[in-house]
CSV table of C-alpha atoms and ligand atoms in Angstrom, one decimal:
chain,number,residue,atom,x,y,z
Q,1,UNK,CA,-32.7,9.7,81.3
Q,2,UNK,CA,-29.6,12.2,81.5
Q,3,UNK,CA,-29.4,13.9,85.8
Q,4,UNK,CA,-28.0,17.1,84.3
Q,5,UNK,CA,-29.3,20.2,86.0
Q,6,UNK,CA,-29.1,21.9,83.4
Q,7,UNK,CA,-27.6,21.7,79.2
Q,8,UNK,CA,-25.8,24.6,77.2
Q,9,UNK,CA,-27.9,25.7,74.2
Q,10,UNK,CA,-26.3,27.7,71.7
Q,11,UNK,CA,-28.2,29.8,70.0
Q,12,UNK,CA,-27.2,31.0,67.1
Q,13,UNK,CA,-28.3,33.8,64.6
Q,14,UNK,CA,-28.6,35.0,60.9
Q,15,UNK,CA,-25.6,37.5,61.4
Q,16,UNK,CA,-23.3,34.7,62.4
Q,17,UNK,CA,-23.4,35.6,66.4
Q,18,UNK,CA,-24.0,33.0,69.0
Q,19,UNK,CA,-25.0,33.1,72.2
Q,20,UNK,CA,-24.9,30.3,74.4
Q,21,UNK,CA,-27.7,29.8,77.4
Q,22,UNK,CA,-28.0,27.3,80.2
Q,23,UNK,CA,-31.5,25.4,80.0
Q,24,UNK,CA,-32.8,23.5,82.6
Q,25,UNK,CA,-34.3,19.7,81.6
Q,26,UNK,CA,-37.9,21.4,82.5
Q,27,UNK,CA,-38.3,24.9,80.9
Q,28,UNK,CA,-38.5,25.3,77.8
Q,29,UNK,CA,-35.7,27.1,75.2
Q,30,UNK,CA,-37.4,30.1,74.9
Q,31,UNK,CA,-37.9,30.5,79.0
Q,32,UNK,CA,-34.2,30.1,79.1
Q,33,UNK,CA,-33.6,32.6,76.9
Q,34,UNK,CA,-35.8,35.0,78.0
Q,35,UNK,CA,-34.1,34.7,81.8
Q,36,UNK,CA,-30.7,35.2,79.8
Q,37,UNK,CA,-32.7,38.5,78.2
Q,38,UNK,CA,-32.0,37.0,74.9
Q,39,UNK,CA,-35.3,38.5,73.2
Q,40,UNK,CA,-35.4,35.3,70.5
Q,41,UNK,CA,-38.6,35.4,67.9
Q,42,UNK,CA,-41.8,35.3,70.2
Q,43,UNK,CA,-45.9,35.2,69.4
Q,44,UNK,CA,-47.8,33.0,70.5
Q,45,UNK,CA,-45.4,31.0,73.4
Q,46,UNK,CA,-47.9,27.8,72.6
Q,47,UNK,CA,-47.1,25.8,69.7
Q,48,UNK,CA,-49.6,27.4,67.5
Q,49,UNK,CA,-48.0,30.3,65.2
Q,50,UNK,CA,-44.7,28.9,64.4
Q,51,UNK,CA,-43.0,32.1,64.6
Q,52,UNK,CA,-39.9,30.6,66.8
Q,53,UNK,CA,-39.6,28.0,63.9
Q,54,UNK,CA,-36.1,26.5,64.4
Q,55,UNK,CA,-33.4,24.4,62.8
Q,56,UNK,CA,-31.7,22.3,65.5
Q,57,UNK,CA,-28.4,21.1,64.6
Q,58,UNK,CA,-27.1,18.9,67.4
Q,59,UNK,CA,-28.7,17.3,70.6
Q,60,UNK,CA,-32.1,15.8,71.7
Q,61,UNK,CA,-35.0,17.1,73.2
Q,62,UNK,CA,-39.0,16.6,73.9
Q,63,UNK,CA,-40.3,18.6,71.0
Q,64,UNK,CA,-43.3,19.0,73.4
Q,65,UNK,CA,-46.9,19.9,72.2
Q,66,UNK,CA,-48.4,22.3,69.2
Q,67,UNK,CA,-49.9,21.7,65.8
Q,68,UNK,CA,-49.3,20.6,62.7
Q,69,UNK,CA,-50.0,24.3,61.5
Q,70,UNK,CA,-47.3,25.4,63.5
Q,71,UNK,CA,-44.4,22.8,62.6
Q,72,UNK,CA,-45.4,19.5,60.2
Q,73,UNK,CA,-43.9,16.7,60.5
Q,74,UNK,CA,-41.6,16.9,58.2
Q,75,UNK,CA,-39.8,19.7,59.6
Q,76,UNK,CA,-40.1,17.7,62.6
Q,77,UNK,CA,-38.1,14.9,61.0
Q,78,UNK,CA,-36.1,17.5,59.4
Q,79,UNK,CA,-34.7,18.8,62.3
Q,80,UNK,CA,-37.0,21.9,62.6
Q,81,UNK,CA,-38.4,22.6,66.1
Q,82,UNK,CA,-40.4,25.2,68.5
Q,83,UNK,CA,-38.7,26.8,71.4
Q,84,UNK,CA,-41.4,27.9,72.5
Q,85,UNK,CA,-42.1,24.4,73.2
Q,86,UNK,CA,-39.0,22.4,73.2
Q,87,UNK,CA,-37.1,21.6,76.5
Q,88,UNK,CA,-33.6,19.5,76.6
Q,89,UNK,CA,-32.3,16.3,76.5
Q,90,UNK,CA,-28.7,17.5,76.0
Q,91,UNK,CA,-26.5,20.2,74.7
Q,92,UNK,CA,-28.2,21.3,71.7
Q,93,UNK,CA,-27.2,24.1,68.9
Q,94,UNK,CA,-29.9,25.6,67.6
Q,95,UNK,CA,-30.7,28.1,64.7
Q,96,UNK,CA,-32.5,30.3,65.1
Q,97,UNK,CA,-34.5,32.7,62.8
Q,98,UNK,CA,-33.4,36.4,63.1
Q,99,UNK,CA,-30.1,37.9,63.7
Q,100,UNK,CA,-29.1,39.0,66.6
Q,101,UNK,CA,-29.9,42.1,67.1
Q,102,UNK,CA,-33.7,41.9,66.7
Q,103,UNK,CA,-33.0,39.4,69.4
Q,104,UNK,CA,-32.0,42.6,71.8
Q,105,UNK,CA,-28.7,41.0,71.5
Q,106,UNK,CA,-24.9,41.2,70.3
Q,107,UNK,CA,-21.7,39.3,70.2
Q,108,UNK,CA,-20.2,38.9,73.9
Q,109,UNK,CA,-16.9,40.8,74.7
Q,110,UNK,CA,-13.9,39.4,76.1
Q,111,UNK,CA,-10.5,40.4,77.8
Q,112,UNK,CA,-7.6,38.6,78.0
Q,113,UNK,CA,-3.8,38.4,78.2
Q,114,UNK,CA,-1.7,37.3,75.7
Q,115,UNK,CA,0.2,33.8,77.0
Q,116,UNK,CA,2.5,33.1,74.2
Q,117,UNK,CA,3.6,33.8,70.8
Q,118,UNK,CA,5.4,31.2,68.8
Q,119,UNK,CA,6.5,31.9,64.9
Q,120,UNK,CA,6.6,28.8,63.5
Q,121,UNK,CA,8.0,30.2,60.3
Q,122,UNK,CA,8.4,33.7,58.4
Q,123,UNK,CA,4.6,32.9,57.3
Q,124,UNK,CA,3.3,31.8,59.9
Q,125,UNK,CA,2.3,33.0,63.5
Q,126,UNK,CA,0.1,31.4,66.7
Q,127,UNK,CA,-0.6,32.9,69.8
Q,128,UNK,CA,-2.1,31.9,72.8
Q,129,UNK,CA,-4.0,33.8,75.2
Q,130,UNK,CA,-5.3,33.6,79.0
Q,131,UNK,CA,-9.1,34.8,79.3
Q,132,UNK,CA,-10.1,37.0,82.2
Q,133,UNK,CA,-13.6,35.2,82.5
Q,134,UNK,CA,-12.8,32.0,80.6
Q,135,UNK,CA,-15.5,30.0,82.3
Q,136,UNK,CA,-18.2,32.8,80.4
Q,137,UNK,CA,-16.3,32.2,77.0
Q,138,UNK,CA,-18.2,29.3,75.4
Q,139,UNK,CA,-18.0,28.1,71.4
Q,140,UNK,CA,-18.3,25.5,69.1
Q,141,UNK,CA,-15.5,24.3,67.1
Q,142,UNK,CA,-15.0,26.2,64.3
Q,143,UNK,CA,-16.5,29.8,65.3
Q,144,UNK,CA,-14.0,32.8,65.4
Q,145,UNK,CA,-13.4,35.8,67.4
Q,146,UNK,CA,-12.3,39.4,66.0
Q,147,UNK,CA,-9.6,40.2,67.9
Q,148,UNK,CA,-8.9,44.5,68.1
Q,149,UNK,CA,-5.2,44.9,67.7
Q,150,UNK,CA,-3.8,46.5,70.2
Q,151,UNK,CA,-2.5,50.0,69.6
Q,152,UNK,CA,-4.8,50.5,67.1
Q,153,UNK,CA,-8.7,50.6,66.3
Q,154,UNK,CA,-8.7,47.7,63.9
Q,155,UNK,CA,-10.1,44.7,64.4
Q,156,UNK,CA,-9.0,41.6,62.3
Q,157,UNK,CA,-10.6,38.0,63.1
Q,158,UNK,CA,-9.2,34.8,63.6
Q,159,UNK,CA,-10.7,30.9,64.1
Q,160,UNK,CA,-9.6,29.0,67.4
Q,161,UNK,CA,-7.2,26.7,66.7
Q,162,UNK,CA,-8.1,25.4,70.8
Q,163,UNK,CA,-10.8,23.4,71.9
Q,164,UNK,CA,-13.9,24.4,73.4
Q,165,UNK,CA,-12.9,22.9,76.9
Q,166,UNK,CA,-9.0,24.2,76.7
Q,167,UNK,CA,-8.1,26.7,79.2
Q,168,UNK,CA,-5.7,28.6,76.8
Q,169,UNK,CA,-7.2,29.9,73.5
Q,170,UNK,CA,-5.2,29.6,70.7
Q,171,UNK,CA,-5.3,30.7,67.0
Q,172,UNK,CA,-3.1,30.6,64.0
Q,173,UNK,CA,-2.2,33.7,61.6
Q,174,UNK,CA,-0.9,34.7,58.4
Q,175,UNK,CA,2.0,36.6,58.3
Q,176,UNK,CA,0.7,39.6,55.9
Q,177,UNK,CA,3.8,42.3,55.1
Q,178,UNK,CA,2.0,45.6,56.8
Q,179,UNK,CA,-0.8,43.9,58.4
Q,180,UNK,CA,-2.3,45.2,61.0
Q,181,UNK,CA,-2.1,42.4,63.5
Q,182,UNK,CA,1.3,41.1,61.3
Q,183,UNK,CA,2.9,44.0,62.7
Q,184,UNK,CA,1.8,44.2,66.0
Q,185,UNK,CA,2.8,39.9,66.4
Q,186,UNK,CA,6.1,40.1,64.8
Q,187,UNK,CA,6.7,43.7,66.2
Q,188,UNK,CA,5.5,44.7,69.5
Q,189,UNK,CA,3.8,41.9,71.0
Q,190,UNK,CA,4.7,40.7,74.6
Q,191,UNK,CA,3.9,38.1,76.7
Q,192,UNK,CA,1.2,39.7,79.2
Q,193,UNK,CA,0.0,42.5,76.5
Q,194,UNK,CA,-3.6,43.2,77.1
Q,195,UNK,CA,-6.1,42.2,74.4
Q,196,UNK,CA,-9.9,42.7,74.3
Q,197,UNK,CA,-12.3,40.6,71.3
Q,198,UNK,CA,-16.0,39.8,71.0
Q,199,UNK,CA,-17.6,36.7,69.8
Q,200,UNK,CA,-17.8,33.3,68.9
Q,201,UNK,CA,-19.2,34.1,65.9
Q,202,UNK,CA,-19.2,32.3,62.7
Q,203,UNK,CA,-21.7,29.4,61.3
Q,204,UNK,CA,-18.6,27.3,60.3
Q,205,UNK,CA,-18.8,24.4,63.2
Q,206,UNK,CA,-18.8,21.2,63.6
Q,207,UNK,CA,-22.1,19.2,63.3
Q,208,UNK,CA,-23.0,16.1,64.8
Q,209,UNK,CA,-21.0,13.4,62.4
Q,210,UNK,CA,-23.5,10.6,61.2
Q,211,UNK,CA,-21.6,10.1,57.9
Q,212,UNK,CA,-17.8,10.2,56.8
Q,213,UNK,CA,-16.1,13.6,56.6
Q,214,UNK,CA,-13.7,15.4,54.9
Q,215,UNK,CA,-11.9,17.8,56.0
Q,216,UNK,CA,-9.5,20.4,54.0
Q,217,UNK,CA,-7.4,23.1,55.0
Q,218,UNK,CA,-6.0,25.8,52.9
Q,219,UNK,CA,-2.9,27.6,54.8
Q,220,UNK,CA,-3.6,28.8,58.3
Q,221,UNK,CA,-7.5,27.7,57.4
Q,222,UNK,CA,-6.5,24.6,59.6
Q,223,UNK,CA,-6.6,26.6,62.6
Q,224,UNK,CA,-10.5,25.8,62.9
Q,225,UNK,CA,-10.3,22.0,61.6
Q,226,UNK,CA,-7.6,21.4,64.9
Q,227,UNK,CA,-10.5,22.5,67.0
Q,228,UNK,CA,-12.7,20.0,65.8
Q,229,UNK,CA,-10.9,17.5,66.2
Q,230,UNK,CA,-9.8,18.6,69.6
Q,231,UNK,CA,-13.6,17.8,70.0
Q,232,UNK,CA,-13.5,15.0,68.3
Q,233,UNK,CA,-10.7,13.6,71.1
Q,234,UNK,CA,-13.2,13.9,73.7
Q,235,UNK,CA,-16.7,12.5,71.3
Q,236,UNK,CA,-14.6,10.2,69.3
Q,237,UNK,CA,-16.2,10.0,65.0
Q,238,UNK,CA,-18.1,6.8,65.0
Q,239,UNK,CA,-17.4,7.3,61.0
Q,240,UNK,CA,-14.1,7.5,59.0
Q,241,UNK,CA,-13.0,11.1,58.6
Q,242,UNK,CA,-10.4,12.2,56.8
Q,243,UNK,CA,-8.6,15.4,56.2
Q,244,UNK,CA,-7.0,17.0,53.7
Q,245,UNK,CA,-4.1,19.7,54.1
Q,246,UNK,CA,-2.8,22.4,51.4
Q,247,UNK,CA,-0.1,24.8,51.6
Q,248,UNK,CA,1.6,27.3,48.7
Q,249,UNK,CA,5.7,27.0,50.5
Q,250,UNK,CA,7.4,24.2,52.9
Q,251,UNK,CA,7.4,27.5,54.9
Q,252,UNK,CA,3.6,27.4,55.5
Q,253,UNK,CA,3.3,23.7,56.8
Q,254,UNK,CA,2.5,23.7,60.4
Q,255,UNK,CA,1.1,21.2,63.4
Q,256,UNK,CA,2.4,18.4,61.1
Q,257,UNK,CA,3.3,16.8,64.0
Q,258,UNK,CA,0.0,17.7,66.1
Q,259,UNK,CA,-2.0,16.2,63.0
Q,260,UNK,CA,0.0,13.1,63.0
Q,261,UNK,CA,-1.1,13.1,67.5
Q,262,UNK,CA,-4.8,13.6,66.8
Q,263,UNK,CA,-4.4,10.9,64.0
Q,264,UNK,CA,-2.9,8.3,66.7
Q,265,UNK,CA,-6.0,8.5,69.2
Q,266,UNK,CA,-9.3,9.4,67.3
Q,267,UNK,CA,-10.5,6.6,65.3
Q,268,UNK,CA,-10.8,6.7,61.8
Q,269,UNK,CA,-8.7,9.6,61.1
Q,270,UNK,CA,-6.4,9.7,58.1
Q,271,UNK,CA,-4.8,13.0,56.5
Q,272,UNK,CA,-2.7,13.8,53.6
Q,273,UNK,CA,-1.1,17.4,53.0
Q,274,UNK,CA,0.8,18.8,50.0
Q,275,UNK,CA,2.4,22.0,48.7
Q,276,UNK,CA,1.7,23.9,45.7
Q,277,UNK,CA,5.4,25.3,45.2
Q,278,UNK,CA,7.1,22.8,42.8
Q,279,UNK,CA,10.4,22.8,44.7
Q,280,UNK,CA,8.7,21.8,47.9
Q,281,UNK,CA,10.5,18.4,49.8
Q,282,UNK,CA,6.7,17.4,50.5
Q,283,UNK,CA,5.5,13.8,48.9
Q,284,UNK,CA,2.5,15.4,47.0
Q,285,UNK,CA,2.7,19.0,45.1
Q,286,UNK,CA,-0.1,20.3,44.2
Q,287,UNK,CA,-3.0,21.3,45.8
Q,288,UNK,CA,-6.3,19.4,48.0
Q,289,UNK,CA,-7.9,18.8,44.4
Q,290,UNK,CA,-5.5,16.6,43.4
Q,291,UNK,CA,-5.9,14.3,46.7
Q,292,UNK,CA,-9.6,14.3,46.0
Q,293,UNK,CA,-11.5,11.8,44.4
Q,294,UNK,CA,-15.3,10.0,44.1
Q,295,UNK,CA,-13.3,7.7,47.0
Q,296,UNK,CA,-12.3,10.5,49.0
Q,297,UNK,CA,-15.7,11.7,48.8
Q,298,UNK,CA,-17.4,8.9,49.4
Q,299,UNK,CA,-20.1,9.2,46.4
Q,300,UNK,CA,-21.0,11.7,48.2
Q,301,UNK,CA,-22.5,10.7,51.4
Q,302,UNK,CA,-20.2,13.1,53.4
Q,303,UNK,CA,-19.9,16.0,55.5
Q,304,UNK,CA,-17.5,18.6,54.0
Q,305,UNK,CA,-15.5,21.3,55.6
Q,306,UNK,CA,-13.7,23.7,54.4
Q,307,UNK,CA,-11.5,26.4,55.6
Q,308,UNK,CA,-9.4,28.5,53.1
Q,309,UNK,CA,-8.6,31.3,50.7
Q,310,UNK,CA,-11.3,32.1,48.4
Q,311,UNK,CA,-9.9,30.9,45.0
Q,312,UNK,CA,-9.5,27.8,46.8
Q,313,UNK,CA,-13.3,27.1,48.1
Q,314,UNK,CA,-14.2,27.8,44.2
Q,315,UNK,CA,-11.5,25.4,43.1
Q,316,UNK,CA,-12.7,23.1,45.6
Q,317,UNK,CA,-16.1,23.1,44.2
Q,318,UNK,CA,-15.4,23.3,40.6
Q,319,UNK,CA,-13.5,19.6,41.4
Q,320,UNK,CA,-16.4,18.4,43.5
Q,321,UNK,CA,-19.0,19.3,40.6
Q,322,UNK,CA,-16.6,17.8,38.0
Q,323,UNK,CA,-16.4,14.7,40.0
Q,324,UNK,CA,-20.5,14.7,39.6
Q,325,UNK,CA,-20.6,14.2,43.6
Q,326,UNK,CA,-22.9,15.5,45.5
Q,327,UNK,CA,-21.5,16.0,49.2
Q,328,UNK,CA,-24.6,15.5,51.7
Q,329,UNK,CA,-23.2,18.8,53.7
Q,330,UNK,CA,-20.3,21.6,52.5
Q,331,UNK,CA,-19.6,24.1,55.0
Q,332,UNK,CA,-17.2,26.2,54.6
Q,333,UNK,CA,-15.4,29.2,55.2
Q,334,UNK,CA,-13.2,31.6,53.3
Q,335,UNK,CA,-10.9,34.2,54.5
Q,336,UNK,CA,-9.2,36.9,53.2
Q,337,UNK,CA,-5.6,38.6,54.3
Q,338,UNK,CA,-7.7,41.4,55.9
Q,339,UNK,CA,-9.3,37.9,57.9
Q,340,UNK,CA,-12.9,39.5,56.8
Q,341,UNK,CA,-14.9,35.6,57.3
Q,342,UNK,CA,-17.5,34.9,55.3
Q,343,UNK,CA,-19.2,31.5,56.5
Q,344,UNK,CA,-21.8,29.9,54.6
Q,345,UNK,CA,-23.5,26.6,53.9
Q,346,UNK,CA,-24.3,25.2,50.2
Q,347,UNK,CA,-26.4,21.8,49.8
A,1,FES,FE1,-45.7,30.3,68.5
A,1,FES,FE2,-43.6,28.9,68.9
A,1,FES,S1,-44.4,31.1,69.4
A,1,FES,S2,-45.2,28.6,68.2
């Protein structure tokens, strides 16, 4: 039994906004939410109506007292829970059946200073921020924030490439000619510049790994997977993890050395990469689908995490279907050059 005074509970709302609250082991998640001024759906508060029913995606808890009409045994076995009754026994990740707006909350706002800008190549730039109140920023590995492009009224979405416990936060960006953030980062940005962003957001985050995992990245879609790998250095997976990284040209390839470093320290992690450009010097030319067979997919006993452009997401889904395999879970995030995020989960 843990002796921690309180646990961190991530409340993920239907609109992709995530809020984090502290919850003591002797208080219910509903009580802790109320204290944090977050109105998660509640009615009876007594384990009788089922209004608060949520899905626990990670962590352990005492489910409390309730009646079968509020939560059936089958639902409880599938991870559903009643926040008005449950008390945490570890950090938790919960999917709340309402929008953040309905819960009278929203994305948290943060301010930060640019700490570093590194242009990897003509196509890819990485930037690092020092957050003013770093302790007030929690996120799940794989999530993103909306950054206001300095000097404009536009926002762009970027996934953290750093881990939730690293002090500085990092992002990867594909340079898009004429793009608002591209223009800022390649022409005007200076270390010390001030930035504002909101978040975290997104349902593309690492769940508890209870089986092998296949991580697929297209271009700068590598960023959220790097954040997941960073988490795995602290919580080593008990099953094999394979990462496939596909890019268009050799110039797009970044962080191969970082992946090698992770492969040294994360047990069971292997990775490979491919480049679509036929004139590439890479060993594998083509798309990640060319590196995926039924073995890579563990005959379906696998959690798939994919972040890449829409065409890649569709190609991978089609390829998996053509192999006659249905992964145990399939989480993906599509991004476009304007970096509008779409996260989803397919069974
Ligand atoms: Fe009725 Fe939780 S509010 S069961």
